[in-house]
Amino acid sequence: MPSADPHASARQASSEPGSWGHASAWAGTNIALVKYWGKRPGSMNLPAAGSLSLTLADLGTRTSVRFLSKAVSPDRPDEIWLNGAPADPAFARRTSLFLDRVRSLAGIDHAAHVVTENTIPTAAGLASSASGFAALATAASRAAGLALSPPELSRLARQGSGSAARSIFGGFVEMAAGTAESGEDAVAHQVLPPESWDLRLVVALTAKGAKAIGSTEAMTHTAATSPFFAAWIESVDHDLADARDALSKRDFGRLGRITERSCLRMHASAMASDPGILYWNPVTVAAIHELRALRSRGVGVYFTIDAGPHVKALCEAENAATVAQALASIPGVLETLIAHPGPGVSVIEQSMGATA
Ligand code: DP6
């Protein structure tokens, strides 16, 4: 059984013999309004185009990292816990590879004990790598004794997952594609703080379980086989400029139209792969039609969909309840939730000190 506070083990152990440094961080996930879908070559996880997102207050990840006095080795691997249980091998491997980057940055070789909890609803299947790697980058770098600035954390988080670079910041956030091979300029920054525009993202869960194909593999497959990929990448700069302008003018209808077209173009490029990638299920399509019908009746609402079947509806605060009700009434929608703009990553606690 998971304990009431799974982070307690990591926290207590920081004062126990064998502990070297400990920190916990919380990060909200983010939903892209102008999507990231495609990478530049290299080992630094560099995006092929920029993106723009909204960080959420309601859904996120809390991660505790405790570095032990012992060196990491095949006999003493990192211990990775996810949602109250030992993490599956794929998650554990991706986390350890990321910890290797932090260890190399800090010049240490300590094995780590990592406890991660996603505050994302039961049915899940919602992107958690954005908040996950933002929280991990922050907790691990602090536990390793590093004091990184937000842009430095954003670059580090990007190496775990491209979308995570954006969750370092709150509110509306733009990620730059950059041109440097080092990834120096592939970094996010805040465009507008969360309190500057009272929008909501209403999330409708349309299926249980993990997505069929992960975003990393799917975007690589799209780039390699989709005749629409080049056109998709070419379209992003214009959408970004348009979105920046819509944000500065608080022009909701314009931001909504950009959001829908970026989503549809991203999915169109993936669908045109060989074999094609189709994330949607019948409930996803029903939700799209319902939201467009609602819009034709005068409710300002626009959809976006990520690498999965769930639908996220962007609306102004005053329409959130109406939108949530309309989505909840669709047969097959399992759960709806109204998410608010949220802050960037925060350090919850930190302690250093070798106890031998
Ligand atoms: C559809 O950030 O998960 O959510 O860098 O390979 O980890 P990796 O990809 P990831 O891709 C996110 C794709 C998306 C769109 C977006 O968030 O911009």
Coordinates of C-alpha atoms and ligand atoms in Angstrom, one line a residue:
M1 CA 0.0 0.0 0.0
P2 CA 1.3 3.5 -0.8
S3 CA 1.9 5.5 2.4
A4 CA -0.2 8.6 3.0
D5 CA 2.9 10.8 2.2
P6 CA 5.2 8.8 -0.1
H7 CA 7.7 11.7 0.0
A8 CA 8.2 11.1 3.7
S9 CA 10.6 8.3 3.1
A10 CA 12.8 10.5 0.8
R11 CA 12.5 13.4 3.3
Q12 CA 13.3 11.4 6.5
A13 CA 16.2 9.7 4.8
S14 CA 17.9 13.1 4.1
S15 CA 18.9 13.2 7.8
E16 CA 19.8 9.5 7.9
P17 CA 23.3 8.1 7.5
G18 CA 24.1 7.6 3.9
S19 CA 22.2 10.6 2.6
W20 CA 24.0 13.4 0.7
G21 CA 21.4 15.9 -0.4
H22 CA 17.6 16.1 -0.8
A23 CA 15.1 18.4 -2.5
S24 CA 11.4 18.3 -3.5
A25 CA 9.7 20.3 -6.2
W26 CA 6.2 20.8 -7.6
A27 CA 5.5 21.6 -11.3
G28 CA 2.2 22.2 -13.1
T29 CA 1.7 20.5 -16.4
N30 CA 1.2 22.7 -19.5
I31 CA -1.0 22.4 -22.6
A32 CA 0.4 23.7 -25.9
L33 CA -1.8 26.1 -27.8
V34 CA 0.8 26.2 -30.6
K35 CA 2.1 22.7 -30.6
Y36 CA 5.6 21.2 -30.6
W37 CA 5.8 18.2 -32.9
G38 CA 9.2 17.4 -34.3
K39 CA 12.9 17.5 -33.4
R40 CA 16.2 18.6 -34.8
P41 CA 18.9 16.0 -35.0
G42 CA 21.3 15.5 -32.1
S43 CA 21.3 14.2 -28.6
M44 CA 20.1 17.4 -26.9
N45 CA 16.4 16.9 -27.6
L46 CA 16.1 20.0 -29.7
P47 CA 12.7 21.1 -31.1
A48 CA 12.3 21.6 -34.9
A49 CA 10.0 24.6 -34.2
G50 CA 8.9 26.8 -31.3
S51 CA 5.7 26.3 -29.3
L52 CA 3.5 28.2 -26.9
S53 CA 1.6 26.9 -24.0
L54 CA -0.5 27.6 -20.8
T55 CA 0.9 26.2 -17.5
L56 CA -1.9 24.8 -15.3
A57 CA -2.4 25.1 -11.6
D58 CA -4.5 22.0 -11.1
L59 CA -2.6 19.2 -12.7
G60 CA 1.0 18.5 -12.0
T61 CA 3.8 16.5 -10.5
R62 CA 5.5 16.5 -7.1
T63 CA 9.0 14.9 -7.1
S64 CA 11.5 14.3 -4.3
V65 CA 15.1 13.4 -5.0
R66 CA 17.5 12.2 -2.4
F67 CA 21.1 11.6 -3.5
L68 CA 22.8 8.9 -1.4
S69 CA 26.4 8.8 -0.3
K70 CA 27.0 5.7 -2.4
A71 CA 28.0 5.9 -6.1
V72 CA 25.5 4.8 -8.7
S73 CA 26.5 1.5 -10.3
P74 CA 24.9 -1.6 -11.8
D75 CA 24.9 -3.0 -8.3
R76 CA 23.5 0.2 -6.8
P77 CA 21.1 1.6 -9.4
D78 CA 18.8 4.6 -8.8
E79 CA 15.6 3.7 -7.0
I80 CA 12.6 5.3 -8.8
W81 CA 9.1 5.3 -7.4
L82 CA 6.1 6.5 -9.3
N83 CA 2.6 7.0 -7.8
G84 CA 3.3 4.8 -4.8
A85 CA 5.0 1.9 -6.5
P86 CA 8.3 1.0 -8.1
A87 CA 8.4 2.6 -11.5
D88 CA 8.2 0.4 -14.6
P89 CA 11.6 -0.2 -16.4
A90 CA 11.0 2.3 -19.2
F91 CA 10.1 5.2 -16.8
A92 CA 13.0 4.2 -14.5
R93 CA 15.5 4.2 -17.4
R94 CA 14.4 7.5 -18.7
T95 CA 14.6 9.0 -15.2
S96 CA 18.1 7.6 -14.6
L97 CA 19.4 8.8 -17.9
F98 CA 18.1 12.3 -16.9
L99 CA 19.7 12.0 -13.5
D100 CA 23.0 11.2 -15.3
R101 CA 22.8 14.6 -17.0
V102 CA 22.3 16.3 -13.6
R103 CA 25.1 14.2 -12.0
S104 CA 27.5 15.2 -14.8
L105 CA 26.5 18.9 -14.5
A106 CA 27.2 18.8 -10.8
G107 CA 30.3 16.6 -11.0
I108 CA 28.9 13.9 -8.7
D109 CA 28.2 10.2 -9.0
H110 CA 25.7 9.6 -6.2
A111 CA 22.9 7.1 -6.6
A112 CA 19.4 8.6 -6.2
H113 CA 16.2 7.7 -4.5
V114 CA 13.3 9.4 -6.4
V115 CA 9.7 9.6 -5.5
T116 CA 7.3 11.0 -8.0
E117 CA 3.5 11.6 -7.6
N118 CA 1.3 12.9 -10.4
T119 CA -1.7 14.9 -9.3
I120 CA -3.4 14.0 -12.5
P121 CA -6.9 12.4 -12.4
T122 CA -7.3 8.6 -12.1
A123 CA -8.1 7.8 -15.7
A124 CA -4.7 9.5 -16.6
G125 CA -3.4 9.1 -20.1
L126 CA -2.8 12.9 -19.8
A127 CA 0.6 14.2 -20.5
S128 CA 2.7 14.1 -17.4
S129 CA 6.2 14.2 -18.9
A130 CA 5.9 18.0 -19.0
S131 CA 5.4 18.5 -15.3
G132 CA 7.4 15.4 -14.5
F133 CA 10.7 16.5 -16.0
A134 CA 10.2 20.1 -14.9
A135 CA 9.8 18.9 -11.3
L136 CA 12.6 16.3 -11.6
A137 CA 15.0 18.9 -13.1
T138 CA 14.3 21.3 -10.3
A139 CA 14.4 18.7 -7.4
A140 CA 17.4 16.8 -8.8
S141 CA 19.5 19.9 -9.5
R142 CA 18.8 21.3 -6.0
A143 CA 19.5 18.0 -4.4
A144 CA 22.8 17.9 -6.3
G145 CA 23.8 21.3 -4.8
L146 CA 23.2 23.3 -8.0
A147 CA 21.3 26.6 -8.0
L148 CA 20.2 27.0 -11.6
S149 CA 18.3 30.0 -12.9
P150 CA 14.9 29.5 -14.5
P151 CA 16.4 29.6 -18.1
E152 CA 19.0 27.0 -17.0
L153 CA 16.3 24.8 -15.5
S154 CA 14.3 25.1 -18.7
R155 CA 17.2 24.0 -20.8
L156 CA 17.9 21.1 -18.5
A157 CA 14.2 20.0 -18.3
R158 CA 14.0 20.2 -22.2
Q159 CA 16.6 17.4 -22.3
G160 CA 14.2 15.1 -20.4
S161 CA 11.1 16.2 -22.5
G162 CA 10.7 19.1 -24.8
S163 CA 7.3 20.2 -23.3
A164 CA 8.9 20.2 -19.8
A165 CA 11.0 23.2 -20.7
R166 CA 7.8 25.3 -20.7
S167 CA 6.5 24.1 -17.3
I168 CA 9.4 25.8 -15.5
F169 CA 7.5 29.0 -16.1
G170 CA 3.9 30.0 -15.2
G171 CA 1.1 31.3 -17.3
F172 CA 1.5 31.7 -21.1
V173 CA 5.0 30.4 -22.1
E174 CA 6.8 30.4 -25.4
M175 CA 9.5 27.8 -26.2
A176 CA 12.1 29.0 -28.7
A177 CA 13.3 26.4 -31.3
G178 CA 16.8 27.9 -31.3
T179 CA 19.5 27.2 -33.8
A180 CA 22.5 26.2 -31.7
E181 CA 23.5 22.5 -31.6
S182 CA 24.3 22.9 -27.9
G183 CA 20.7 23.7 -27.2
E184 CA 21.8 27.0 -25.5
D185 CA 19.0 29.0 -27.2
A186 CA 16.3 26.2 -27.2
V187 CA 14.8 27.6 -24.0
A188 CA 11.3 28.8 -22.8
H189 CA 10.3 32.1 -21.3
Q190 CA 7.1 33.6 -19.9
V191 CA 5.0 35.7 -22.3
L192 CA 2.2 36.6 -19.8
P193 CA 1.9 35.7 -16.1
P194 CA -1.0 33.4 -15.0
E195 CA -3.1 36.1 -13.4
S196 CA -3.0 38.3 -16.5
W197 CA -5.8 36.6 -18.4
D198 CA -8.6 34.6 -16.7
L199 CA -8.9 31.7 -19.1
R200 CA -9.7 28.1 -18.4
L201 CA -8.8 24.8 -19.9
V202 CA -11.6 22.3 -19.5
V203 CA -10.2 18.8 -19.8
A204 CA -12.4 15.9 -21.0
L205 CA -11.0 12.4 -20.4
T206 CA -12.2 10.1 -23.2
A207 CA -10.4 6.8 -22.4
K208 CA -8.5 5.0 -19.7
G209 CA -4.9 3.9 -19.8
A210 CA -1.7 5.0 -21.5
K211 CA -1.5 6.2 -25.1
A212 CA -0.8 3.8 -27.9
I213 CA 2.3 5.5 -29.1
G214 CA 4.4 7.9 -27.1
S215 CA 5.0 11.4 -28.4
T216 CA 8.8 11.0 -28.8
E217 CA 8.4 8.0 -31.1
A218 CA 5.4 9.4 -32.9
M219 CA 7.0 12.7 -33.8
T220 CA 10.2 11.0 -35.1
H221 CA 8.0 8.7 -37.2
T222 CA 6.0 11.7 -38.5
A223 CA 9.2 13.5 -39.5
A224 CA 10.6 10.4 -41.2
T225 CA 7.4 9.4 -43.2
S226 CA 4.8 12.2 -43.4
P227 CA 4.7 14.3 -46.6
F228 CA 3.0 16.9 -44.5
F229 CA 5.7 17.3 -41.9
A230 CA 7.7 20.0 -43.7
A231 CA 4.5 22.1 -44.3
W232 CA 3.6 21.6 -40.6
I233 CA 7.0 22.9 -39.4
E234 CA 6.8 25.8 -41.9
S235 CA 3.4 26.9 -40.5
V236 CA 4.6 27.2 -36.8
D237 CA 6.4 30.5 -37.0
H238 CA 3.4 32.3 -38.3
D239 CA 1.1 30.8 -35.7
L240 CA 3.6 31.8 -33.0
A241 CA 3.7 35.4 -34.2
D242 CA -0.1 35.5 -34.4
A243 CA -0.5 34.0 -30.9
R244 CA 1.9 36.5 -29.4
D245 CA -0.1 39.3 -30.9
A246 CA -3.4 37.7 -29.7
L247 CA -2.0 37.4 -26.2
S248 CA -0.8 41.0 -26.1
K249 CA -4.3 42.2 -27.2
R250 CA -6.1 39.6 -25.1
D251 CA -8.0 38.7 -28.2
F252 CA -9.6 35.4 -27.2
G253 CA -11.3 34.5 -30.5
R254 CA -8.0 34.9 -32.3
L255 CA -6.1 32.8 -29.8
G256 CA -8.7 30.2 -30.0
R257 CA -8.6 29.9 -33.8
I258 CA -4.8 29.6 -33.7
T259 CA -5.1 26.9 -31.0
E260 CA -7.5 24.8 -33.1
R261 CA -5.6 25.1 -36.3
S262 CA -2.3 24.3 -34.7
C263 CA -3.8 21.2 -33.1
L264 CA -5.5 20.0 -36.4
R265 CA -2.3 20.7 -38.4
M266 CA -0.1 18.7 -35.9
H267 CA -2.5 15.8 -36.0
A268 CA -2.9 16.0 -39.8
S269 CA 0.9 15.7 -40.1
A270 CA 0.9 12.6 -37.8
M271 CA -2.1 11.0 -39.6
A272 CA -0.3 11.4 -42.9
S273 CA 2.6 9.3 -41.7
D274 CA 3.2 5.8 -43.0
P275 CA 1.6 3.9 -41.2
G276 CA -0.6 6.8 -40.1
I277 CA -0.8 7.8 -36.4
L278 CA -4.4 8.4 -35.2
Y279 CA -4.7 9.3 -31.5
W280 CA -8.5 10.1 -31.6
N281 CA -11.3 7.8 -30.6
P282 CA -15.0 8.3 -31.4
V283 CA -15.5 10.2 -28.2
T284 CA -12.7 12.6 -29.2
V285 CA -14.5 13.4 -32.5
A286 CA -17.9 13.7 -30.7
A287 CA -16.3 16.3 -28.3
I288 CA -14.9 18.3 -31.3
H289 CA -18.4 18.5 -32.8
E290 CA -20.0 19.3 -29.5
L291 CA -17.6 22.2 -28.9
R292 CA -18.1 23.6 -32.4
A293 CA -21.8 23.3 -32.0
L294 CA -21.5 25.2 -28.7
R295 CA -19.5 27.9 -30.4
S296 CA -22.1 28.3 -33.2
R297 CA -24.5 29.0 -30.3
G298 CA -22.3 31.9 -29.1
V299 CA -20.1 30.3 -26.5
G300 CA -16.5 31.1 -27.1
V301 CA -14.7 27.8 -26.9
Y302 CA -11.9 26.2 -28.9
F303 CA -10.4 22.7 -28.6
T304 CA -6.9 21.3 -28.6
I305 CA -5.7 17.6 -28.4
D306 CA -2.3 16.2 -27.6
A307 CA -0.7 12.8 -28.2
G308 CA -3.8 11.0 -26.9
P309 CA -7.6 10.9 -27.2
H310 CA -8.4 13.5 -24.5
V311 CA -9.9 16.9 -25.4
K312 CA -8.9 20.2 -23.8
A313 CA -11.3 23.1 -24.3
L314 CA -10.0 26.7 -24.1
C315 CA -12.6 29.2 -22.9
E316 CA -13.0 32.3 -20.8
A317 CA -13.6 31.8 -17.1
E318 CA -17.3 32.7 -17.3
N319 CA -18.0 29.9 -19.8
A320 CA -16.1 27.1 -18.1
A321 CA -19.1 25.6 -16.3
T322 CA -21.2 25.5 -19.5
V323 CA -18.3 24.0 -21.4
A324 CA -17.7 21.3 -18.7
Q325 CA -21.4 20.4 -18.6
A326 CA -21.6 20.1 -22.4
L327 CA -18.5 17.8 -22.5
A328 CA -19.7 15.7 -19.5
S329 CA -23.0 15.0 -21.3
I330 CA -21.2 13.3 -24.2
P331 CA -21.5 9.5 -23.9
G332 CA -18.1 8.1 -23.3
V333 CA -16.6 11.2 -21.6
L334 CA -15.3 9.7 -18.3
E335 CA -14.4 12.8 -16.4
T336 CA -14.2 16.5 -16.9
L337 CA -12.1 19.0 -14.9
I338 CA -11.7 22.7 -15.1
A339 CA -8.0 23.8 -15.0
H340 CA -6.8 27.3 -14.2
P341 CA -3.6 29.1 -15.3
G342 CA -0.9 28.3 -12.8
P343 CA 2.6 29.3 -11.6
G344 CA 5.9 28.0 -12.6
V345 CA 7.9 25.3 -10.8
S346 CA 8.5 25.7 -7.1
V347 CA 11.0 24.1 -4.7
I348 CA 9.0 22.7 -1.7
E349 CA 12.0 21.8 0.5
Q350 CA 15.7 21.3 0.4
S351 CA 18.4 20.0 2.7
M352 CA 22.0 19.3 2.1
G353 CA 24.7 17.6 4.2
A354 CA 26.7 14.5 4.0
T355 CA 26.2 12.1 7.0
A356 CA 28.8 9.6 5.8
Ligands
DP6_1 C1 1.6 16.8 -28.5 O1 7.4 16.9 -24.8 O2 6.3 14.7 -24.7 O3 2.1 17.3 -26.2 O4 10.4 16.0 -26.1 O5 10.0 13.7 -27.0 O6 9.5 14.2 -24.6 P1 9.6 14.7 -26.0 O7 8.1 15.1 -26.4 P2 6.9 15.7 -25.6 O8 5.9 16.2 -26.7 C2 4.8 16.9 -26.5 C3 3.9 16.8 -27.7 C4 2.5 17.5 -27.5 C5 2.6 18.9 -28.0 C6 3.2 19.9 -27.0 O9 3.1 19.7 -25.8 O10 3.7 20.9 -27.5

